[in-house]
Short mmCIF file of C-alpha atoms in Angstrom, two decimals:
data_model
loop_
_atom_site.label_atom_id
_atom_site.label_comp_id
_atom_site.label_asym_id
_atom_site.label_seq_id
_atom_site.Cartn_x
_atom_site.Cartn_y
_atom_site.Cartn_z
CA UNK A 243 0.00 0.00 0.00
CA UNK A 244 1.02 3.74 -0.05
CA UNK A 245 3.30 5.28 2.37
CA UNK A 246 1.00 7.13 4.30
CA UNK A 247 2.05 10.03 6.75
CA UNK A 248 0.68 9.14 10.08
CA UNK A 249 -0.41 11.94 12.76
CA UNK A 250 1.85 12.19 15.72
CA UNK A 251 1.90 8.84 17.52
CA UNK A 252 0.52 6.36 15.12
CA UNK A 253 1.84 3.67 13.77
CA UNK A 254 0.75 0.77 11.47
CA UNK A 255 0.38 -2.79 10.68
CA UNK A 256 0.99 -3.54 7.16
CA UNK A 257 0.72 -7.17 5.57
CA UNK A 258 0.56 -5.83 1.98
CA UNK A 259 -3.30 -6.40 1.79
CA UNK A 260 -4.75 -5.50 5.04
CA UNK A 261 -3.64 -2.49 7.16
CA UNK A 262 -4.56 -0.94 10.64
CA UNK A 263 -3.13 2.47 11.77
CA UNK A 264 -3.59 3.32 15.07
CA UNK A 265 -1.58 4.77 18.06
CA UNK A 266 1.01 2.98 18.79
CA UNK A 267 -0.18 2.15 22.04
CA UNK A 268 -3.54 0.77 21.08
CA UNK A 269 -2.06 -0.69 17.78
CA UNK A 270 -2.18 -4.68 19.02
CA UNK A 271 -5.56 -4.12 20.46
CA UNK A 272 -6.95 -2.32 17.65
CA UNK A 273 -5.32 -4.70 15.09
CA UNK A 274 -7.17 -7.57 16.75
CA UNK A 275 -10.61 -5.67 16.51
CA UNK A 276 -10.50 -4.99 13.22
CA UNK A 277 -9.48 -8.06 11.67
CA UNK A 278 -12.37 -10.39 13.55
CA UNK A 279 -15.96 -10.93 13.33
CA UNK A 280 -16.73 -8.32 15.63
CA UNK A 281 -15.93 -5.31 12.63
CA UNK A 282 -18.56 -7.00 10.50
CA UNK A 283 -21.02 -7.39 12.74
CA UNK A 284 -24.68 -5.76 12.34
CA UNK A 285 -25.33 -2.81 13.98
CA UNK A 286 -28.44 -3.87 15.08
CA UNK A 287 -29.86 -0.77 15.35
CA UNK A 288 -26.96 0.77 17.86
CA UNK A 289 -25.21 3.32 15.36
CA UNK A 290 -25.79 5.31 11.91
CA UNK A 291 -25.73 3.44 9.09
CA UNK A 292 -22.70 0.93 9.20
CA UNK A 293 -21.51 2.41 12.89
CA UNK A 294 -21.81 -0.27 15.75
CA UNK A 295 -20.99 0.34 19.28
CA UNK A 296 -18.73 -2.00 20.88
CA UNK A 297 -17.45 -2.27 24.79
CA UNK A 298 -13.59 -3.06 24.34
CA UNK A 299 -12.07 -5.54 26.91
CA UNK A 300 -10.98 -2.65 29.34
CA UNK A 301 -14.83 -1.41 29.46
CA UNK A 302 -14.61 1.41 27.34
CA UNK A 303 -16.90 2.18 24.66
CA UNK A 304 -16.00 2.77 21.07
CA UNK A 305 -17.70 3.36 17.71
CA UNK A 306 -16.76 1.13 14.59
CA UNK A 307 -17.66 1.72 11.39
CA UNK A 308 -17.17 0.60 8.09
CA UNK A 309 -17.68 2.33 5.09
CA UNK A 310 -20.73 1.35 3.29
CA UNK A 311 -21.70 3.33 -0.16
CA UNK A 312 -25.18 5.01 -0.61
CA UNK A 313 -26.84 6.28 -3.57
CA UNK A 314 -27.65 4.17 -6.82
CA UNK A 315 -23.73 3.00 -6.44
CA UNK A 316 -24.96 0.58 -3.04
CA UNK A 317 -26.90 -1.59 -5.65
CA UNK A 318 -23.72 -2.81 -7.32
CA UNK A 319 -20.89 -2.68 -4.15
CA UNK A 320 -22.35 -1.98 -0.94
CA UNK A 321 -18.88 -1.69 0.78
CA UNK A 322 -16.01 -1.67 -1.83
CA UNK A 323 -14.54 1.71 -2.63
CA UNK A 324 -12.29 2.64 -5.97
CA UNK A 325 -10.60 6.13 -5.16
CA UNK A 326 -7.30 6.94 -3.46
CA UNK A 327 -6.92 8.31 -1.17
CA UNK A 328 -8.81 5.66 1.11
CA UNK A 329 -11.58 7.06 2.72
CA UNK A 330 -10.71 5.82 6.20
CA UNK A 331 -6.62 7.14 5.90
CA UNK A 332 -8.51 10.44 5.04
CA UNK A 333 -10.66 10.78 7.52
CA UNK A 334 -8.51 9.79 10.19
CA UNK A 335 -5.97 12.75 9.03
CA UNK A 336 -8.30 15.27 8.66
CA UNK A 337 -10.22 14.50 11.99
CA UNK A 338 -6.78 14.24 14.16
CA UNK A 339 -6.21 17.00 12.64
CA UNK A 340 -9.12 19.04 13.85
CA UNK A 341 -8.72 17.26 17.07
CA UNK A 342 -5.02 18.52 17.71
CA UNK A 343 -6.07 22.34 16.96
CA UNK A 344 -8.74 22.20 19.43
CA UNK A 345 -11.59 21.56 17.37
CA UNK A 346 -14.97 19.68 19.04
CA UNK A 347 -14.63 16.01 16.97
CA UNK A 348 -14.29 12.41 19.04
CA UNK A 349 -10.39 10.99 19.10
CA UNK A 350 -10.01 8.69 16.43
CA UNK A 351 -8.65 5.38 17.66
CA UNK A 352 -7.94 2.88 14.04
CA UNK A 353 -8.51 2.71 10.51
CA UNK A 354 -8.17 0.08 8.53
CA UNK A 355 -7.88 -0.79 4.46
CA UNK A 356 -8.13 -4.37 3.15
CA UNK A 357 -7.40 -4.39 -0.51
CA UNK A 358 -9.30 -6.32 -2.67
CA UNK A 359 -8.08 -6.31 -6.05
CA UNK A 360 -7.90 -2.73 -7.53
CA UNK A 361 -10.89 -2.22 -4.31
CA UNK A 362 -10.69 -1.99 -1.21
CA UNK A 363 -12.90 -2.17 2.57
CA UNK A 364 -12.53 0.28 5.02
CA UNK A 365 -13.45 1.14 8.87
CA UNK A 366 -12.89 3.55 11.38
CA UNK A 367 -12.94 3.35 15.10
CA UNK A 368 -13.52 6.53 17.48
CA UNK A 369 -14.16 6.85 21.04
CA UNK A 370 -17.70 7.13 21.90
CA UNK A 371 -18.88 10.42 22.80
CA UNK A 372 -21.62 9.47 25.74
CA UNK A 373 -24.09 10.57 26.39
CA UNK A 374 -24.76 12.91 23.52
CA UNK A 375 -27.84 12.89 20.91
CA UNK A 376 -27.93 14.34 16.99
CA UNK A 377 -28.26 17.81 16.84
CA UNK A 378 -31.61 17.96 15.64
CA UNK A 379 -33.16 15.91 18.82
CA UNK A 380 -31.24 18.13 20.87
CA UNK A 381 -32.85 20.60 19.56
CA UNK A 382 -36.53 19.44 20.21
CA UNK A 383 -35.01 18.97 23.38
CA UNK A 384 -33.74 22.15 24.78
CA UNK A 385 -35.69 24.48 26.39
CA UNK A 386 -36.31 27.49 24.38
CA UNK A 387 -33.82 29.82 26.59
CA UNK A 388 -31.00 27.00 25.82
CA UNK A 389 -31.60 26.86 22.20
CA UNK A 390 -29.76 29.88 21.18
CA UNK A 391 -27.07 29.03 23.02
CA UNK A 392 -27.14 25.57 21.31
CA UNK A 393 -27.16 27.05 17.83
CA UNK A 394 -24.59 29.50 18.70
CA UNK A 395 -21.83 26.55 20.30
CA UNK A 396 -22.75 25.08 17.08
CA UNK A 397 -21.49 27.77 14.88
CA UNK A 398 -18.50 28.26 16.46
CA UNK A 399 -17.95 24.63 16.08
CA UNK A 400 -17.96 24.31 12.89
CA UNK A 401 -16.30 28.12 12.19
CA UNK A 402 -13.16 26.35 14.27
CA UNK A 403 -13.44 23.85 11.07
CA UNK A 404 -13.07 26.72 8.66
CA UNK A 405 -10.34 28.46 10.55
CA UNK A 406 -8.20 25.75 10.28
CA UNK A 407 -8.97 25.04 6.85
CA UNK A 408 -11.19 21.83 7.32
CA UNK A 409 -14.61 22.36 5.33
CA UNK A 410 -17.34 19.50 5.62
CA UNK A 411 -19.65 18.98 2.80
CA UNK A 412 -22.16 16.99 4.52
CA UNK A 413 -22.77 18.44 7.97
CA UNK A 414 -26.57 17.08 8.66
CA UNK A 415 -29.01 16.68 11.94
CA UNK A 416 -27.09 14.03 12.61
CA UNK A 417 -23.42 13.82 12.28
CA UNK A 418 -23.55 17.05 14.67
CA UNK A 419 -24.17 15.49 17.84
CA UNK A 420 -24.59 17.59 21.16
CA UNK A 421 -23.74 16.14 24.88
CA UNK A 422 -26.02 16.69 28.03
CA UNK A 423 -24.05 20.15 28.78
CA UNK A 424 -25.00 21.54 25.24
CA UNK A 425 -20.93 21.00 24.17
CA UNK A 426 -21.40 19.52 20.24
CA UNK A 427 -18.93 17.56 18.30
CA UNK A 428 -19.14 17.12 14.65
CA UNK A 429 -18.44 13.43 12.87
CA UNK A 430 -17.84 11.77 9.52
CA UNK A 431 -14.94 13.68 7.79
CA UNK A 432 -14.36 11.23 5.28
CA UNK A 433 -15.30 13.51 2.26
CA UNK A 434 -14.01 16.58 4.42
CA UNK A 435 -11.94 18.88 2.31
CA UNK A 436 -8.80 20.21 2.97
CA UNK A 437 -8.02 23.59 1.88
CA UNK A 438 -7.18 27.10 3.02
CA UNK A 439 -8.43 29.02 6.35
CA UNK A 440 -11.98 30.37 5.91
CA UNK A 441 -12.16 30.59 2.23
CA UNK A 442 -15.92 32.18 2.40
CA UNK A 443 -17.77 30.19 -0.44
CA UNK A 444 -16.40 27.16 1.33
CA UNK A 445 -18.11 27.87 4.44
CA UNK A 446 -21.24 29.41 3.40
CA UNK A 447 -21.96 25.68 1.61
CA UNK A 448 -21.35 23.95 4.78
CA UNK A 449 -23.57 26.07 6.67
CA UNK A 450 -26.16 25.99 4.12
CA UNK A 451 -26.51 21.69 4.24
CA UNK A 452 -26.51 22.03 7.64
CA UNK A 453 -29.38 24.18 7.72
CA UNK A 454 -31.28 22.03 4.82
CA UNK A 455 -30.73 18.79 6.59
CA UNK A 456 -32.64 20.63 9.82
CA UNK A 457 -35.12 22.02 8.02
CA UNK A 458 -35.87 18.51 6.39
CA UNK A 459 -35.80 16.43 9.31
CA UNK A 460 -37.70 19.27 11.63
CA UNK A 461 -41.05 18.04 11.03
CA UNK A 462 -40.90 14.38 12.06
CA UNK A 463 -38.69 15.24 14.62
CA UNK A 464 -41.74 17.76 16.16
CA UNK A 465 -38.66 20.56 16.14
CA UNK A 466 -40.15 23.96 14.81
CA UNK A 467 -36.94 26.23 13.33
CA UNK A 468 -37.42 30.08 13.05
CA UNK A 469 -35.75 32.37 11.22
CA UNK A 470 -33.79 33.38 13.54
CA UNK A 471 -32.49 29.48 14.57
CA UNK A 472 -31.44 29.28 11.42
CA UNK A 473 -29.74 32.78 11.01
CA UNK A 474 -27.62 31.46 13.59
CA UNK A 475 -25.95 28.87 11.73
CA UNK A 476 -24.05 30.84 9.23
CA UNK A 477 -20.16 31.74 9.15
CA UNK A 478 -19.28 34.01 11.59
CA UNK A 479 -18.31 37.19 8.80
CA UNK A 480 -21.96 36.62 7.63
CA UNK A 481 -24.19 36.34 11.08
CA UNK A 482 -22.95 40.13 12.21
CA UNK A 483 -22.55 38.08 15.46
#
């Protein structure tokens, strides 16, 4: 596989096919999750998508996930991927990243590629972030007095993104999730883009999906938005905030 340049502290395992990267210190441990049964496993209705919580040996709680494909593509390979750079080496970059500058995202603890043919799998392990709920049940939530300050700790979440140079193109209701205290942390960076401090257009689009996803999953959710919840979540040089 390709040399890959490892945040401060990680290490792989590398047999040629399948690879783990990991701190070093959790590299055995994590090398053994990921290549048994227990990576594969349904999620049986405990994470997003192809996310499954899982109590390691030493009772801590962490989130696996492997990378499943959505769209019309999921009818033909549900969970092999084509493009380099892999999706899970990516994300785990970007997100330590993010993490080391202070930025509100869970510690990532593996990733791992297992090449098959000119494909290739993929998962990611991060700590769990408990309690916390998505963003949007938060919001139906919060009393109306904490709301604005929810919306507000959410901006400046994802504005510490942009002043880094760390856009997301697919912030949602749900990847933003918010803890009991009304601290968020923002998820899924695999398709994150890396370019330079808070180029405007670039942040203006990640605000705006936000704000769509919300809007769209407001009414099941029993969540009514105003004007100005939503006027909150823009870039900070746009709000006048």
């Amino acid at each position: 596989m390709v040399p890959t340049r490892f945040p401060a502290g990680f290490a792989d395992i590398d047999d040629g096919r399948f690879r783990v990267i990991a701190p070093r210190l959790l590299l055995e441990e994590m090398a053994a999750l990921l290549s048994g049964a227990e990576r594969d496993r349904p999620a049986e209705g405990l994470g997003r998508g192809g996310t499954r919580r899982i109590v390691l040996a030493g009772g801590n709680a962490v989130y696996c996930r492997k990378y499943l494909r959505g769209g019309f593509a999921r009818y033909f390979t549900r969970d092999l991927f084509l493009l380099r750079p892999e999706r899970p080496i990516h994300e785990l970059i970007v997100t330590e990243t993010a993490r080391a500058a202070g930025c509100p995202v869970p510690a990532v603890l593996a990733c791992a590629v297992e090449d098959v043919g000119p494909l290739y799998r993929g998962w990611l392990v991060t700590e769990a972030i408990e309690p916390a709920r998505p963003l949007i049940d938060a919001l139906g939530a919060a009393a109306a007095a904490d709301r604005a300050r929810l919306l507000d700790a959410v901006r400046e979440a994802v504005d510490s993104l942009h002043r880094i140079g760390i856009y997301h193109v697919d912030l949602t209701g749900h990847n933003v999730i918010v803890r009991d205290d009304l601290r968020p942390a923002i998820l899924d960076f695999d398709r994150a883009r890396l370019a330079g401090p808070t180029i405007p257009a670039r942040a203006v689009r990640s605000f705006a999906r936000l704000r769509r996803s919300l809007v769209k999953l407001a009414p099941a959710s029993g969540v009514e938005l105003s004007p100005e919840d939503l006027r909150r979540l823009a870039p900070a040089h746009t709000s006048g905030r």
